Coordinates of C-alpha atoms in Angstrom, one line a residue:
X101 CA -24.0 21.3 7.6
X102 CA -21.3 20.1 5.2
X103 CA -21.3 20.4 1.4
X104 CA -20.3 17.3 -0.5
X105 CA -17.0 18.9 -1.7
X106 CA -16.1 19.8 1.9
X107 CA -16.2 16.2 3.1
X108 CA -12.6 15.1 3.6
X109 CA -11.7 11.7 2.1
X110 CA -8.6 9.9 3.5
X111 CA -5.7 10.0 1.2
X112 CA -4.4 6.6 2.0
X113 CA -6.0 3.3 2.8
X114 CA -6.2 1.7 6.2
X115 CA -7.0 -2.0 6.5
X116 CA -10.5 -2.5 7.8
X117 CA -11.6 1.1 7.1
X118 CA -15.3 1.5 6.1
X119 CA -15.8 1.3 2.4
X120 CA -19.6 1.4 2.3
X121 CA -19.8 5.0 1.1
X122 CA -17.0 4.8 -1.5
X123 CA -17.9 5.0 -5.2
X124 CA -16.7 2.4 -7.7
X125 CA -14.0 5.0 -8.8
X126 CA -12.8 5.4 -5.3
X127 CA -12.7 1.7 -4.7
X128 CA -10.7 1.2 -8.0
X129 CA -8.3 4.0 -6.9
X130 CA -7.8 2.1 -3.5
X131 CA -7.1 -1.1 -5.4
X132 CA -4.5 0.6 -7.6
X133 CA -2.9 2.2 -4.5
X134 CA -2.8 -1.2 -2.7
X135 CA -1.3 -2.9 -5.8
X136 CA 1.4 -0.3 -5.9
X137 CA 2.1 -0.8 -2.2
X138 CA 2.3 -4.6 -2.7
X139 CA 4.8 -4.2 -5.5
X140 CA 6.9 -1.9 -3.3
X141 CA 6.8 -4.4 -0.4
X142 CA 7.8 -7.3 -2.8
X143 CA 10.7 -5.3 -4.0
X144 CA 11.9 -4.7 -0.5
X145 CA 11.6 -8.4 0.3
X146 CA 13.6 -9.2 -2.8
X147 CA 16.3 -6.7 -1.9
X148 CA 16.6 -8.1 1.6
X149 CA 16.7 -11.7 0.3
X150 CA 19.5 -10.8 -2.1
X151 CA 21.5 -9.1 0.6
X152 CA 21.1 -12.0 2.9
X153 CA 22.1 -14.5 0.2
X154 CA 25.2 -12.4 -0.6
X155 CA 26.1 -12.3 3.1
X156 CA 25.6 -16.0 3.5
X157 CA 27.8 -16.8 0.5
X158 CA 30.6 -14.7 2.0
X159 CA 30.6 -16.4 5.3
X160 CA 30.3 -20.0 4.1
X161 CA 33.5 -22.0 4.8

């Protein structure tokens, strides 16, 4: 029915998605993708904490 190269693989990762049929290379790619996303989220947290800290210091009396 489908050739191997016609099977569509998801481009992103969804938490809880099936990983049983993924190769080691695909799993390593997912890990790299998730590590990049974690770094991006940590940067967003740092930026928000910095903004909040700056705002708090402006409004302290």
